[in-house]
Amino acid sequence: MTIRKILTEPDPILRQKSQPVDKVDDEIRKLMDDMLETMYNAPGIGLAAIQVGVPKRIIVLDISKDPEKKEPMYFVNPEVVLTSKNDVTYEEGCLSVPGQFAEVDRPDSCIVKYLDYSGNYKELKAEGLLATCIQHEIDHLEGILFIDYLSKLKKSMIVKKLSKQKKELERIVV
Ligand code: NI
């Protein structure tokens, strides 16, 4: 497994719409293995393929709190088919928006259909944190980041801060 570079905002690739996967084969499984490794290393609890620069509709998640007991989840071509009317608020962050957090409202449960690691069709009813994470990651596949839900002012402040951080980082590359 290889740890891949995570793209950060502002990067136009993060705004690309990801394309469906035709077949879950070994190449796709290798990508999912790399994504999981990259996510654990970061560390984070969710990652979409576009965050490592691959515009395919794939997400990986592990919301288990115990680092000793890993519970990886793989979703290929995930699609939300139903959301609840009730919202829940979480303070969200994102590996592509490092160090920034903000409250986002999303439906508190959803039903998602997808293909699993073996390419089998699955349906899952997700609630609470899992529902929020799945919706956050599926947004990535549409080129949407959680900061897009914030006020214009708040979003531009965050993007400005990240642009400045990037420039400073580039300056020390020799
Ligand atoms: Ni994210």
mmCIF file of C-alpha atoms and ligand atoms in Angstrom:
data_model
loop_
_atom_site.group_PDB
_atom_site.id
_atom_site.type_symbol
_atom_site.label_atom_id
_atom_site.label_comp_id
_atom_site.label_asym_id
_atom_site.label_seq_id
_atom_site.Cartn_x
_atom_site.Cartn_y
_atom_site.Cartn_z
ATOM 1 C CA MET A 1 0.000 0.000 0.000
ATOM 2 C CA THR A 2 1.182 3.465 -0.857
ATOM 3 C CA ILE A 3 0.473 6.708 0.906
ATOM 4 C CA ARG A 4 -0.629 9.243 -1.681
ATOM 5 C CA LYS A 5 -0.515 13.026 -1.587
ATOM 6 C CA ILE A 6 -3.742 14.665 -0.434
ATOM 7 C CA LEU A 7 -4.745 17.708 -2.483
ATOM 8 C CA THR A 8 -5.834 20.778 -0.550
ATOM 9 C CA GLU A 9 -8.059 23.748 -1.254
ATOM 10 C CA PRO A 10 -7.629 25.805 -3.380
ATOM 11 C CA ASP A 11 -6.888 23.165 -6.027
ATOM 12 C CA PRO A 12 -9.050 23.043 -9.172
ATOM 13 C CA ILE A 13 -8.869 19.223 -9.257
ATOM 14 C CA LEU A 14 -10.958 19.098 -6.054
ATOM 15 C CA ARG A 15 -13.731 20.855 -7.980
ATOM 16 C CA GLN A 16 -13.896 18.189 -10.704
ATOM 17 C CA LYS A 17 -16.896 15.901 -10.923
ATOM 18 C CA SER A 18 -15.807 12.277 -10.448
ATOM 19 C CA GLN A 19 -16.805 9.595 -12.952
ATOM 20 C CA PRO A 20 -18.496 6.248 -12.189
ATOM 21 C CA VAL A 21 -16.358 3.115 -11.933
ATOM 22 C CA ASP A 22 -17.166 0.500 -14.611
ATOM 23 C CA LYS A 23 -15.861 -2.530 -12.790
ATOM 24 C CA VAL A 24 -14.419 -3.163 -9.316
ATOM 25 C CA ASP A 25 -11.200 -4.904 -10.330
ATOM 26 C CA ASP A 26 -7.747 -5.296 -8.770
ATOM 27 C CA GLU A 27 -6.680 -1.854 -9.981
ATOM 28 C CA ILE A 28 -9.650 -0.266 -8.192
ATOM 29 C CA ARG A 29 -8.982 -2.361 -5.064
ATOM 30 C CA LYS A 30 -5.343 -1.213 -5.089
ATOM 31 C CA LEU A 31 -6.554 2.392 -5.267
ATOM 32 C CA MET A 32 -8.925 1.752 -2.327
ATOM 33 C CA ASP A 33 -6.099 0.158 -0.308
ATOM 34 C CA ASP A 34 -3.901 3.208 -0.978
ATOM 35 C CA MET A 35 -6.737 5.572 -0.075
ATOM 36 C CA LEU A 36 -7.325 3.786 3.229
ATOM 37 C CA GLU A 37 -3.617 3.859 4.084
ATOM 38 C CA THR A 38 -3.470 7.563 3.172
ATOM 39 C CA MET A 39 -6.542 8.278 5.314
ATOM 40 C CA TYR A 40 -5.198 6.410 8.379
ATOM 41 C CA ASN A 41 -1.846 8.123 7.985
ATOM 42 C CA ALA A 42 -3.335 11.625 7.789
ATOM 43 C CA PRO A 43 -5.187 10.809 10.136
ATOM 44 C CA GLY A 44 -8.786 11.131 9.043
ATOM 45 C CA ILE A 45 -12.040 9.163 9.085
ATOM 46 C CA GLY A 46 -13.018 9.552 5.431
ATOM 47 C CA LEU A 47 -11.441 10.117 2.030
ATOM 48 C CA ALA A 48 -12.699 10.423 -1.543
ATOM 49 C CA ALA A 49 -10.557 9.381 -4.531
ATOM 50 C CA ILE A 50 -10.553 12.912 -5.951
ATOM 51 C CA GLN A 51 -8.689 14.043 -2.810
ATOM 52 C CA VAL A 52 -5.707 12.026 -4.046
ATOM 53 C CA GLY A 53 -6.266 13.346 -7.569
ATOM 54 C CA VAL A 54 -8.243 10.418 -9.010
ATOM 55 C CA PRO A 55 -11.626 11.504 -10.432
ATOM 56 C CA LYS A 56 -13.431 8.210 -9.762
ATOM 57 C CA ARG A 57 -16.556 7.763 -7.644
ATOM 58 C CA ILE A 58 -14.910 5.965 -4.714
ATOM 59 C CA ILE A 59 -14.885 6.754 -1.000
ATOM 60 C CA VAL A 60 -13.373 5.031 2.033
ATOM 61 C CA LEU A 61 -14.381 5.543 5.650
ATOM 62 C CA ASP A 62 -13.512 4.288 9.106
ATOM 63 C CA ILE A 63 -15.456 5.936 11.891
ATOM 64 C CA SER A 64 -14.468 3.426 14.592
ATOM 65 C CA LYS A 65 -12.941 5.322 17.492
ATOM 66 C CA ASP A 66 -10.603 2.516 18.521
ATOM 67 C CA PRO A 67 -7.310 2.558 16.540
ATOM 68 C CA GLU A 68 -6.717 -1.070 17.606
ATOM 69 C CA LYS A 69 -9.953 -2.194 15.979
ATOM 70 C CA LYS A 70 -10.085 -0.931 12.436
ATOM 71 C CA GLU A 71 -13.403 -1.026 10.623
ATOM 72 C CA PRO A 72 -12.747 0.128 7.061
ATOM 73 C CA MET A 73 -15.706 0.736 4.755
ATOM 74 C CA TYR A 74 -15.449 1.003 0.967
ATOM 75 C CA PHE A 75 -18.060 2.587 -1.300
ATOM 76 C CA VAL A 76 -17.833 2.473 -5.092
ATOM 77 C CA ASN A 77 -20.363 4.554 -7.077
ATOM 78 C CA PRO A 78 -22.201 5.519 -3.859
ATOM 79 C CA GLU A 79 -25.561 7.180 -4.297
ATOM 80 C CA VAL A 80 -27.882 8.568 -1.640
ATOM 81 C CA VAL A 81 -31.369 7.294 -2.435
ATOM 82 C CA LEU A 82 -33.230 8.726 0.568
ATOM 83 C CA THR A 83 -32.535 11.286 3.277
ATOM 84 C CA SER A 84 -34.445 12.007 6.478
ATOM 85 C CA LYS A 85 -36.292 15.274 7.006
ATOM 86 C CA ASN A 86 -34.491 15.921 10.280
ATOM 87 C CA ASP A 87 -31.104 17.578 10.257
ATOM 88 C CA VAL A 88 -28.153 17.072 12.546
ATOM 89 C CA THR A 89 -25.260 19.487 13.068
ATOM 90 C CA TYR A 90 -21.632 18.380 13.269
ATOM 91 C CA GLU A 91 -18.491 20.434 13.392
ATOM 92 C CA GLU A 92 -16.867 19.240 10.172
ATOM 93 C CA GLY A 93 -13.314 19.299 8.998
ATOM 94 C CA CYS A 94 -11.720 17.875 5.864
ATOM 95 C CA LEU A 95 -8.272 16.548 4.957
ATOM 96 C CA SER A 96 -8.402 18.865 1.927
ATOM 97 C CA VAL A 97 -9.202 21.889 4.119
ATOM 98 C CA PRO A 98 -6.498 21.394 6.766
ATOM 99 C CA GLY A 99 -6.934 22.912 10.208
ATOM 100 C CA GLN A 100 -10.340 24.441 9.473
ATOM 101 C CA PHE A 101 -13.612 23.423 11.105
ATOM 102 C CA ALA A 102 -17.177 24.675 10.857
ATOM 103 C CA GLU A 103 -20.681 23.584 11.778
ATOM 104 C CA VAL A 104 -22.657 22.059 8.909
ATOM 105 C CA ASP A 105 -26.283 20.852 8.951
ATOM 106 C CA ARG A 106 -27.123 17.692 7.050
ATOM 107 C CA PRO A 107 -29.953 15.120 7.108
ATOM 108 C CA ASP A 108 -29.403 12.924 10.180
ATOM 109 C CA SER A 109 -29.942 9.659 8.323
ATOM 110 C CA CYS A 110 -29.782 8.426 4.758
ATOM 111 C CA ILE A 111 -29.980 5.305 2.674
ATOM 112 C CA VAL A 112 -27.042 4.804 0.352
ATOM 113 C CA LYS A 113 -26.584 2.259 -2.443
ATOM 114 C CA TYR A 114 -23.112 1.338 -3.653
ATOM 115 C CA LEU A 115 -20.745 -1.427 -4.705
ATOM 116 C CA ASP A 116 -18.499 -2.886 -1.999
ATOM 117 C CA TYR A 117 -14.804 -3.925 -2.084
ATOM 118 C CA SER A 118 -15.731 -7.105 -3.991
ATOM 119 C CA GLY A 119 -18.010 -5.283 -6.411
ATOM 120 C CA ASN A 120 -21.227 -6.549 -4.816
ATOM 121 C CA TYR A 121 -24.302 -4.312 -4.772
ATOM 122 C CA LYS A 122 -25.185 -3.086 -1.278
ATOM 123 C CA GLU A 123 -27.663 -0.817 0.453
ATOM 124 C CA LEU A 124 -27.020 0.724 3.834
ATOM 125 C CA LYS A 125 -29.083 2.814 6.206
ATOM 126 C CA ALA A 126 -26.681 5.251 7.861
ATOM 127 C CA GLU A 127 -27.388 7.406 10.890
ATOM 128 C CA GLY A 128 -25.611 10.089 12.900
ATOM 129 C CA LEU A 129 -21.869 10.430 12.307
ATOM 130 C CA LEU A 130 -21.814 7.763 9.568
ATOM 131 C CA ALA A 131 -24.630 9.516 7.665
ATOM 132 C CA THR A 132 -22.788 12.840 7.894
ATOM 133 C CA CYS A 133 -19.475 11.319 6.752
ATOM 134 C CA ILE A 134 -21.062 9.543 3.777
ATOM 135 C CA GLN A 135 -22.773 12.760 2.661
ATOM 136 C CA HIS A 136 -19.554 14.788 3.132
ATOM 137 C CA GLU A 137 -17.592 12.266 1.020
ATOM 138 C CA ILE A 138 -20.247 11.990 -1.705
ATOM 139 C CA ASP A 139 -20.123 15.800 -1.956
ATOM 140 C CA HIS A 140 -16.418 15.451 -2.868
ATOM 141 C CA LEU A 141 -17.463 13.331 -5.873
ATOM 142 C CA GLU A 142 -19.488 16.315 -7.083
ATOM 143 C CA GLY A 143 -16.629 18.756 -6.455
ATOM 144 C CA ILE A 144 -18.301 20.163 -3.328
ATOM 145 C CA LEU A 145 -16.421 20.965 -0.108
ATOM 146 C CA PHE A 146 -18.037 21.588 3.307
ATOM 147 C CA ILE A 147 -16.887 25.226 3.169
ATOM 148 C CA ASP A 148 -19.314 25.717 0.262
ATOM 149 C CA TYR A 149 -22.142 25.586 2.842
ATOM 150 C CA LEU A 150 -20.727 28.510 4.841
ATOM 151 C CA SER A 151 -21.383 32.204 4.334
ATOM 152 C CA LYS A 152 -19.434 33.858 1.504
ATOM 153 C CA LEU A 153 -17.392 35.830 4.019
ATOM 154 C CA LYS A 154 -16.479 32.835 6.164
ATOM 155 C CA LYS A 155 -15.599 30.739 3.112
ATOM 156 C CA SER A 156 -13.383 33.413 1.576
ATOM 157 C CA MET A 157 -11.565 33.878 4.888
ATOM 158 C CA ILE A 158 -10.789 30.152 5.017
ATOM 159 C CA VAL A 159 -9.678 29.985 1.368
ATOM 160 C CA LYS A 160 -7.449 33.034 1.861
ATOM 161 C CA LYS A 161 -5.843 31.459 4.915
ATOM 162 C CA LEU A 162 -5.198 28.185 3.066
ATOM 163 C CA SER A 163 -3.743 29.973 0.027
ATOM 164 C CA LYS A 164 -1.363 31.844 2.310
ATOM 165 C CA GLN A 165 -0.317 28.607 4.076
ATOM 166 C CA LYS A 166 0.356 26.966 0.698
ATOM 167 C CA LYS A 167 2.555 29.834 -0.455
ATOM 168 C CA GLU A 168 4.560 29.686 2.760
ATOM 169 C CA LEU A 169 5.017 25.940 2.347
ATOM 170 C CA GLU A 170 6.178 26.348 -1.251
ATOM 171 C CA ARG A 171 8.720 28.922 -0.146
ATOM 172 C CA ILE A 172 10.603 26.409 2.004
ATOM 173 C CA VAL A 173 10.776 23.723 -0.682
ATOM 174 C CA VAL A 174 14.416 23.455 -1.833
HETATM 175 NI NI NI B 1 -13.495 15.984 3.069
#
